[in-house]
Coordinates of C-alpha atoms and ligand atoms in Angstrom, one line a residue:
M28 CA 25.1 -21.2 -31.9
I29 CA 28.3 -19.8 -30.3
D30 CA 29.8 -21.6 -27.3
L31 CA 30.9 -19.0 -24.8
G32 CA 32.2 -21.7 -22.4
Y33 CA 29.3 -20.9 -20.1
R34 CA 27.2 -23.7 -18.5
A35 CA 24.4 -22.3 -16.5
R36 CA 24.2 -23.7 -13.0
E37 CA 21.1 -25.8 -12.9
Q38 CA 19.6 -23.6 -10.2
F39 CA 19.6 -20.7 -12.6
A40 CA 18.3 -22.6 -15.7
P41 CA 14.6 -21.7 -14.9
F42 CA 15.7 -18.0 -14.8
H43 CA 17.4 -18.2 -18.2
M44 CA 14.2 -19.8 -19.6
R45 CA 11.7 -17.4 -18.0
K46 CA 9.0 -15.8 -20.1
E47 CA 8.0 -13.1 -17.7
R48 CA 9.2 -9.6 -18.2
W49 CA 10.1 -9.0 -14.6
A50 CA 12.2 -11.2 -12.3
C51 CA 13.2 -11.1 -8.7
I52 CA 15.9 -13.5 -7.4
V53 CA 16.9 -13.7 -3.7
A54 CA 20.0 -15.9 -3.5
H55 CA 22.8 -16.8 -1.1
R56 CA 26.4 -15.5 -1.4
R57 CA 28.5 -17.2 -4.1
A58 CA 25.4 -18.7 -5.7
G59 CA 26.5 -17.4 -9.1
K60 CA 24.1 -14.4 -9.2
T61 CA 26.4 -12.0 -11.0
V62 CA 27.6 -14.5 -13.5
A63 CA 24.1 -15.7 -14.3
C64 CA 22.9 -12.1 -14.8
V65 CA 25.8 -11.1 -16.9
M66 CA 25.2 -14.1 -19.2
D67 CA 21.5 -13.5 -19.3
L68 CA 22.3 -9.9 -20.6
I69 CA 24.8 -11.0 -23.2
D70 CA 22.5 -13.7 -24.4
A71 CA 19.6 -11.3 -24.6
A72 CA 21.7 -8.7 -26.4
L73 CA 22.8 -11.3 -29.0
R74 CA 19.3 -12.4 -29.6
C75 CA 17.6 -9.0 -29.7
D76 CA 16.3 -8.3 -33.2
K77 CA 15.5 -4.6 -32.6
P78 CA 17.8 -2.0 -34.0
N79 CA 20.6 -0.9 -31.5
P80 CA 19.8 -3.2 -28.6
R81 CA 20.8 -1.7 -25.3
F82 CA 21.3 -3.7 -22.1
A83 CA 22.6 -2.7 -18.7
Y84 CA 24.1 -4.2 -15.6
V85 CA 23.8 -1.9 -12.5
A86 CA 25.6 -2.5 -9.2
P87 CA 25.1 -0.2 -6.2
F88 CA 28.5 1.5 -6.9
Y89 CA 30.3 2.0 -10.2
T90 CA 33.6 0.6 -8.7
Q91 CA 31.7 -2.5 -7.6
A92 CA 30.3 -3.1 -11.1
K93 CA 33.8 -2.7 -12.4
D94 CA 35.4 -5.0 -9.8
I95 CA 32.8 -7.7 -9.8
A96 CA 31.0 -7.9 -13.2
W97 CA 33.5 -6.5 -15.7
S98 CA 35.8 -9.5 -15.6
Y99 CA 32.8 -11.8 -16.3
V100 CA 31.7 -9.6 -19.2
K101 CA 35.2 -9.8 -20.7
Q102 CA 35.6 -13.5 -20.0
Y103 CA 32.4 -14.5 -21.7
G104 CA 31.9 -11.6 -24.1
A105 CA 35.3 -11.1 -25.6
P106 CA 35.5 -14.5 -27.4
I107 CA 32.3 -13.7 -29.4
P108 CA 33.3 -13.3 -33.0
G109 CA 33.0 -9.6 -34.0
A110 CA 32.6 -8.4 -30.4
S111 CA 34.7 -5.6 -29.0
I112 CA 35.4 -4.4 -25.5
N113 CA 35.4 -0.7 -24.5
E114 CA 37.4 -0.6 -21.3
S115 CA 36.8 3.1 -20.4
E116 CA 33.1 2.8 -20.7
L117 CA 32.8 -0.7 -19.3
R118 CA 30.9 -1.7 -22.4
L119 CA 30.7 -4.8 -24.6
D120 CA 29.7 -4.1 -28.2
L121 CA 28.3 -7.1 -30.1
P122 CA 28.3 -7.8 -33.9
N123 CA 24.5 -7.2 -34.2
G124 CA 24.9 -3.7 -32.8
G125 CA 23.8 -4.8 -29.3
R126 CA 25.5 -3.3 -26.3
V127 CA 25.9 -4.4 -22.7
R128 CA 27.1 -1.7 -20.4
L129 CA 27.9 -1.5 -16.7
Y130 CA 26.7 1.3 -14.4
G131 CA 26.7 2.3 -10.8
A132 CA 23.5 3.1 -9.0
E133 CA 25.1 5.9 -7.0
N134 CA 25.1 8.0 -10.2
Y135 CA 21.7 7.0 -11.3
D136 CA 21.0 10.4 -12.9
R137 CA 23.4 9.3 -15.7
L138 CA 20.8 6.7 -16.7
R139 CA 18.1 9.4 -17.3
G140 CA 17.1 9.8 -20.9
L141 CA 18.5 6.4 -22.0
Y142 CA 16.4 3.4 -23.1
F143 CA 17.0 -0.2 -22.3
D144 CA 15.8 -3.5 -23.7
G145 CA 16.8 -5.3 -20.5
I146 CA 18.5 -4.3 -17.3
V147 CA 19.8 -6.1 -14.2
L148 CA 19.9 -4.5 -10.8
D149 CA 22.5 -6.6 -8.8
E150 CA 22.7 -6.4 -5.0
Y151 CA 19.5 -4.4 -5.2
A152 CA 19.1 -4.3 -1.4
D153 CA 22.0 -1.8 -1.3
M154 CA 20.5 0.6 -3.9
D155 CA 18.6 3.9 -3.4
P156 CA 14.9 3.0 -3.7
R157 CA 14.5 5.9 -6.1
V158 CA 16.6 4.2 -8.8
W159 CA 13.9 1.9 -9.9
P160 CA 10.7 4.0 -10.0
Q161 CA 12.4 7.3 -11.1
V162 CA 15.0 6.2 -13.6
V163 CA 15.1 2.5 -14.5
R164 CA 11.4 1.9 -15.0
P165 CA 10.8 4.8 -17.3
A166 CA 13.9 3.8 -19.4
L167 CA 12.2 0.5 -20.1
S168 CA 9.0 1.9 -21.5
D169 CA 10.0 2.8 -25.1
R170 CA 10.9 -0.7 -26.0
R171 CA 9.0 -2.7 -23.4
G172 CA 12.3 -3.8 -21.9
W173 CA 12.6 -6.3 -19.0
A174 CA 14.2 -6.0 -15.6
T175 CA 15.8 -8.4 -13.1
F176 CA 16.2 -7.6 -9.4
I177 CA 18.8 -9.8 -7.7
G178 CA 20.7 -9.9 -4.4
T179 CA 20.9 -11.1 -0.9
P180 CA 18.5 -9.7 1.7
K181 CA 19.3 -6.7 3.9
G182 CA 16.5 -6.4 6.3
R183 CA 13.0 -5.4 5.4
N184 CA 13.9 -2.7 2.9
D185 CA 12.9 -2.1 -0.7
F186 CA 14.2 -5.4 -1.9
W187 CA 12.0 -7.1 0.6
R188 CA 9.0 -5.1 -0.6
I189 CA 9.6 -6.0 -4.2
W190 CA 9.9 -9.6 -3.2
N191 CA 7.1 -9.8 -0.7
G192 CA 4.7 -7.0 -1.5
D193 CA 3.7 -3.7 0.0
A194 CA 0.4 -3.3 1.8
E195 CA 0.6 0.5 1.6
T196 CA 0.6 0.6 -2.2
G197 CA -1.2 -2.6 -2.8
W198 CA 1.7 -4.1 -4.7
P199 CA 1.3 -7.9 -4.2
G200 CA 5.1 -8.7 -4.5
A201 CA 7.0 -10.8 -7.0
L202 CA 6.2 -13.8 -4.9
N203 CA 2.5 -13.4 -5.6
S204 CA 2.4 -11.9 -9.1
D205 CA 1.9 -13.9 -12.3
E206 CA 3.8 -11.2 -14.2
W207 CA 6.9 -11.9 -12.2
F208 CA 9.5 -14.7 -12.3
H209 CA 10.7 -15.3 -8.8
L210 CA 13.3 -17.6 -7.3
M211 CA 14.8 -18.0 -3.8
L212 CA 18.1 -20.0 -3.5
K213 CA 19.2 -20.9 0.0
A214 CA 22.6 -22.4 0.5
S215 CA 21.2 -25.4 2.5
E216 CA 19.1 -26.3 -0.6
T217 CA 21.3 -25.5 -3.6
G218 CA 24.4 -27.4 -2.6
I219 CA 26.4 -24.9 -4.6
V220 CA 28.8 -23.9 -1.8
Q221 CA 30.5 -26.9 -0.3
D222 CA 29.6 -27.9 3.3
E223 CA 33.1 -27.3 4.5
E224 CA 33.0 -23.7 3.2
L225 CA 29.6 -23.2 4.7
R226 CA 30.8 -24.4 8.1
D227 CA 33.7 -22.0 7.8
S228 CA 31.4 -19.1 7.0
R229 CA 29.2 -20.0 9.9
R230 CA 32.2 -19.6 12.2
M231 CA 33.1 -16.2 10.8
L232 CA 29.5 -14.7 10.9
S233 CA 27.0 -14.2 13.6
A234 CA 23.9 -16.4 13.5
D235 CA 21.9 -13.5 12.1
E236 CA 24.4 -12.7 9.4
Y237 CA 24.7 -16.3 8.4
E238 CA 20.9 -16.5 8.1
Q239 CA 20.9 -13.4 6.0
E240 CA 23.8 -14.1 3.7
Y241 CA 23.3 -17.9 3.2
E242 CA 19.7 -18.6 4.0
C243 CA 18.1 -15.5 2.5
S244 CA 16.6 -14.2 5.7
F245 CA 15.0 -10.8 5.6
E246 CA 14.6 -10.8 9.3
A247 CA 18.2 -10.3 10.4
A248 CA 19.0 -6.8 11.6
I249 CA 21.3 -4.8 9.3
K250 CA 24.8 -5.1 10.6
G251 CA 26.4 -1.8 11.4
A252 CA 23.2 0.2 11.2
F253 CA 23.6 3.1 13.6
Y254 CA 19.9 3.7 14.3
A255 CA 18.4 0.2 13.8
E256 CA 17.7 -0.3 17.4
Q257 CA 16.2 3.1 18.0
M258 CA 14.1 2.9 14.8
K259 CA 12.9 -0.6 15.8
R260 CA 11.9 0.7 19.2
A261 CA 10.0 3.7 17.6
R262 CA 8.1 1.3 15.5
V263 CA 7.3 -1.2 18.3
E264 CA 6.1 1.7 20.5
G265 CA 3.8 3.0 17.8
R266 CA 5.8 6.2 17.3
I267 CA 5.9 5.7 13.5
A268 CA 2.3 6.5 12.5
R269 CA 0.2 9.2 10.9
I270 CA 1.1 12.4 12.8
P271 CA -1.4 15.3 12.6
I272 CA 0.2 18.6 12.0
E273 CA -0.5 21.0 14.9
R274 CA -1.4 24.2 13.1
G275 CA -0.7 26.5 16.1
L276 CA 2.8 25.1 16.5
G277 CA 5.9 26.4 14.7
V278 CA 7.9 24.1 12.4
W279 CA 11.7 23.8 12.4
T280 CA 13.7 22.5 9.5
A281 CA 17.0 20.6 9.5
W282 CA 19.2 20.5 6.4
D283 CA 21.9 18.6 4.7
L284 CA 23.0 20.7 1.7
G285 CA 24.4 18.7 -1.2
V286 CA 26.5 20.4 -3.8
S287 CA 26.8 17.5 -6.3
D288 CA 24.7 15.3 -4.0
S289 CA 21.2 15.3 -2.8
T290 CA 19.9 18.0 -0.4
A291 CA 17.7 16.7 2.4
I292 CA 15.3 18.6 4.7
W293 CA 13.4 17.4 7.8
F294 CA 10.4 19.3 9.2
G295 CA 9.4 18.9 12.8
Q296 CA 7.5 20.4 15.7
T297 CA 8.7 20.5 19.2
L298 CA 6.2 20.1 22.1
G299 CA 8.1 20.0 25.4
R300 CA 10.3 16.9 25.2
E301 CA 8.4 15.4 22.4
E302 CA 9.6 15.9 18.8
R303 CA 7.0 15.4 16.1
I304 CA 8.7 14.8 12.8
I305 CA 6.0 15.7 10.3
D306 CA 7.6 15.9 6.9
Y307 CA 10.7 15.2 4.8
Y308 CA 12.0 16.4 1.4
E309 CA 14.9 15.4 -0.7
A310 CA 16.0 16.4 -4.2
S311 CA 19.2 16.9 -6.2
G312 CA 20.4 19.0 -9.2
V313 CA 18.4 22.1 -8.3
G314 CA 19.4 25.4 -6.7
L315 CA 18.6 26.8 -3.3
D316 CA 15.6 28.8 -4.7
H317 CA 14.0 25.4 -5.4
Y318 CA 14.1 24.5 -1.7
A319 CA 12.9 27.9 -0.6
K320 CA 9.9 27.3 -2.8
V321 CA 9.4 23.9 -1.2
L322 CA 9.3 25.6 2.2
R323 CA 6.8 28.2 1.0
D324 CA 4.6 25.7 -0.7
R325 CA 4.4 23.7 2.5
D326 CA 2.4 26.5 4.2
Y327 CA 4.0 25.9 7.6
V328 CA 4.9 28.6 10.1
Y329 CA 8.6 28.3 10.5
T330 CA 10.7 28.8 13.6
K331 CA 14.3 27.8 13.0
H332 CA 16.2 26.4 10.1
Y333 CA 19.2 24.2 11.2
F334 CA 22.2 24.0 8.8
P335 CA 25.6 22.4 9.0
H336 CA 28.5 24.8 9.7
D337 CA 29.7 24.7 6.1
V338 CA 26.9 27.0 4.9
A339 CA 29.1 29.8 6.2
V340 CA 31.9 28.9 3.7
K341 CA 32.3 31.3 0.7
S342 CA 31.7 29.7 -2.6
L343 CA 34.7 29.8 -4.9
S344 CA 32.6 30.4 -8.0
T345 CA 30.2 33.1 -6.7
G346 CA 32.2 34.7 -3.8
V347 CA 29.2 34.6 -1.5
T348 CA 28.3 32.2 1.3
R349 CA 25.2 30.1 1.2
V350 CA 24.1 31.9 4.3
E351 CA 23.8 35.0 2.3
T352 CA 22.0 33.2 -0.5
L353 CA 19.6 31.6 1.9
R354 CA 18.9 35.0 3.6
G355 CA 18.1 36.4 0.2
L356 CA 15.5 33.7 -0.2
G357 CA 14.0 34.5 3.2
I358 CA 15.6 31.6 5.1
E359 CA 17.6 32.7 8.2
P360 CA 19.9 29.8 8.9
T361 CA 20.8 28.7 12.4
I362 CA 24.2 27.2 12.2
V363 CA 24.8 24.0 14.1
P364 CA 28.1 24.0 15.8
R365 CA 30.8 21.8 14.3
H366 CA 31.0 18.4 16.0
A367 CA 32.5 15.1 15.5
V368 CA 30.2 12.9 13.4
M369 CA 30.3 10.0 15.9
D370 CA 29.3 12.4 18.7
G371 CA 26.4 13.6 16.6
I372 CA 25.4 10.0 15.9
N373 CA 25.4 9.3 19.7
A374 CA 23.2 12.4 20.2
T375 CA 20.9 11.2 17.4
Q376 CA 20.5 7.8 19.0
R377 CA 19.2 9.4 22.1
Y378 CA 17.1 11.9 20.2
I379 CA 15.2 9.3 18.2
D380 CA 13.8 8.0 21.4
R381 CA 11.9 11.3 21.8
C382 CA 10.6 11.4 18.3
W383 CA 7.3 10.6 16.6
F384 CA 7.4 10.2 12.9
D385 CA 4.8 10.6 10.2
E386 CA 5.1 7.4 8.3
E387 CA 3.8 8.7 5.0
R388 CA 5.3 12.1 4.6
C389 CA 8.6 10.9 6.1
K390 CA 8.8 7.6 4.2
R391 CA 12.1 8.1 2.5
G392 CA 13.7 9.8 5.4
L393 CA 12.7 7.0 7.7
E394 CA 14.2 4.5 5.3
S395 CA 17.4 6.5 5.3
L396 CA 17.6 6.5 9.1
T397 CA 16.9 2.8 9.3
Q398 CA 19.5 1.9 6.6
Y399 CA 22.2 4.4 7.5
R400 CA 25.2 2.3 8.5
R401 CA 28.9 1.9 9.0
D402 CA 31.2 1.5 6.1
Y403 CA 32.5 -2.0 5.6
D404 CA 36.1 -2.7 4.7
E405 CA 35.8 -5.7 2.3
K406 CA 39.5 -6.5 2.5
Q407 CA 39.9 -6.4 6.2
R408 CA 36.4 -7.8 6.8
V409 CA 35.8 -5.3 9.5
F410 CA 33.4 -2.3 10.0
K411 CA 35.0 1.1 9.9
V412 CA 34.2 3.7 12.4
S413 CA 32.9 6.0 9.8
P414 CA 29.5 5.9 8.1
L415 CA 29.1 4.6 4.6
H416 CA 28.5 7.5 2.1
D417 CA 25.5 6.4 0.1
W418 CA 21.9 7.5 -0.5
T419 CA 21.1 7.2 3.2
S420 CA 23.7 9.8 4.2
H421 CA 21.7 12.8 3.2
G422 CA 18.6 12.1 5.3
A423 CA 20.7 10.9 8.2
D424 CA 23.1 13.9 8.1
A425 CA 20.2 16.4 8.0
F426 CA 18.5 14.6 10.9
R427 CA 21.7 14.8 12.9
M428 CA 21.7 18.6 12.6
R429 CA 18.4 18.8 14.6
A430 CA 19.5 16.1 17.0
A431 CA 22.8 17.9 17.7
M432 CA 21.0 21.1 18.2
A433 CA 18.4 19.6 20.5
A434 CA 21.2 18.1 22.6
T435 CA 22.5 21.6 23.3
D436 CA 19.1 23.3 23.5
M437 CA 17.8 20.9 26.1
P438 CA 18.5 21.6 29.8
M439 CA 19.9 18.3 30.6
P440 CA 21.3 16.8 33.8
K441 CA 25.1 17.1 33.8
G442 CA 26.9 14.5 31.8
R443 CA 23.7 13.4 30.0
Y444 CA 25.2 13.8 26.6
Q445 CA 28.6 12.5 27.3
G446 CA 28.7 10.0 24.5
R447 CA 29.5 6.4 24.8
G448 CA 33.0 5.1 24.0
A449 CA 34.8 7.3 21.5
S450 CA 33.2 10.6 22.5
S451 CA 35.1 13.3 24.3
S452 CA 34.3 13.4 28.0
S453 CA 34.0 17.2 28.4
S454 CA 31.6 18.4 25.8
W455 CA 30.4 16.2 23.0
M456 CA 30.2 19.3 20.8
A457 CA 33.9 19.9 21.1
G458 CA 36.0 20.3 17.9
Ligands
ATP17 N1 27.8 -21.2 -14.3 C1 29.0 -21.1 -13.7 N2 29.9 -21.9 -14.1 C2 31.1 -21.9 -13.5 N3 31.4 -21.1 -12.5 C3 30.5 -20.2 -12.1 C4 29.2 -20.2 -12.6 N4 28.5 -19.3 -12.0 C5 29.3 -18.8 -11.1 N5 30.5 -19.3 -11.1 C6 31.6 -19.0 -10.2 O1 31.1 -19.0 -8.9 C7 31.7 -17.9 -8.1 C8 30.6 -17.0 -7.6 O2 29.9 -16.4 -8.8 P1 29.2 -15.0 -8.7 O3 30.2 -13.9 -8.5 O4 28.4 -14.9 -9.9 O5 28.3 -15.2 -7.4 P2 27.4 -14.2 -6.6 O6 26.2 -15.0 -6.2 O7 27.2 -13.0 -7.4 O8 28.3 -14.0 -5.3 P3 28.3 -12.7 -4.3 O9 27.1 -13.0 -3.4 O10 29.6 -12.9 -3.6 O11 28.2 -11.5 -5.2 C9 32.7 -17.2 -9.1 O12 34.0 -17.7 -8.8 C10 32.2 -17.6 -10.5 O13 33.2 -17.7 -11.4
MG18 MG1 27.6 -11.0 -7.1

């Protein structure tokens, strides 16, 4: 037995001793989640008797994995006799051939084609909900690997569904499944963070935030979410439902074109003031011809295709603009005038109030709109004005194209779209 100087906190002992293949832990800030998971991985890698054991720790962003977990891996992993550290790959190599490597969920394509004996998804509430079903789950099949989901809540998103279940798919939730280990650690019950520290945090945070960060509440609204209020209203008013597609009515599309990122497309029908958002599509790593086929296969009768202004920019590699490429594929783009992002966001907030959404076909898009939020400056502890660039940006940006266009299309009373606060007072489309 090697002593790595690690003593599990008693609250995590049941986790380290679990027999279940799957685990979901909802725990308060500073509970010791990341340390416990890193140690669980190192321990599993050392004990694994298969050839070339592979274990992974995934944080929402690569830099986050590096900032948060890497020091723990080195602290506890480096003293193991025969172990070596690979700094550039954030990897610990163990004497039995086992490896523990750190990844960021924003580049989840890099995990494709790999296999894992065990994987930890830390701060899962911040990850793209595709990471698990599309990449991580398949990577565990070869060797019947295990997975641990861990984090603090962030509203009723995918982390909540994994914990609590999903009526739509019939998934009972980690809470209710015998095949899952589950654990919830609230600061008021664990005693890990001292009372004085908790009092201090309570002063720094709103009541909602405190409940979320320290008492594991999934109910608190996501702080800094641009469209949370509007999306909540749409849900309460029953505007997120099954929406029948009106066959006699044309369909517009609104796009966000990713080069190295995802491309997102919304499909909608306009009926007077009412916007029926009937469909959503998102993919990455494929050419424009792929999306042209997606449109054709959908069998809708199209009206306009709204694109951000940068489609008109010449590609350095091919010398043609994407407008030309799109035309060649039978898609005539309508270019949305350039506007300040915050003005577009203001327009979108108003626009959402006119929308009905198909809850099934737009599922991922709806999730993007709900979760799309301001960037947070960890050092200054303040929200930035600008949005966070993550998996939610593509759907949100594409949606903004239609909203921005609708704002100019609509004959509105004067001053109607003069944005709140930061917006310019003359025309919000300025710039
Ligand atoms: N078993 C342990 N023994 C000693 N110190 C520990 C242990 N587990 C965690 N800590 C310490 O507690 C602090 C918080 O640990 P960790 O970063 O794992 O918490 P966390 O729950 O992931 O926090 P956050 O919510 O901020 O990500 C760190 O300073 C860490 O070194
Ligand atoms: Mg952590």
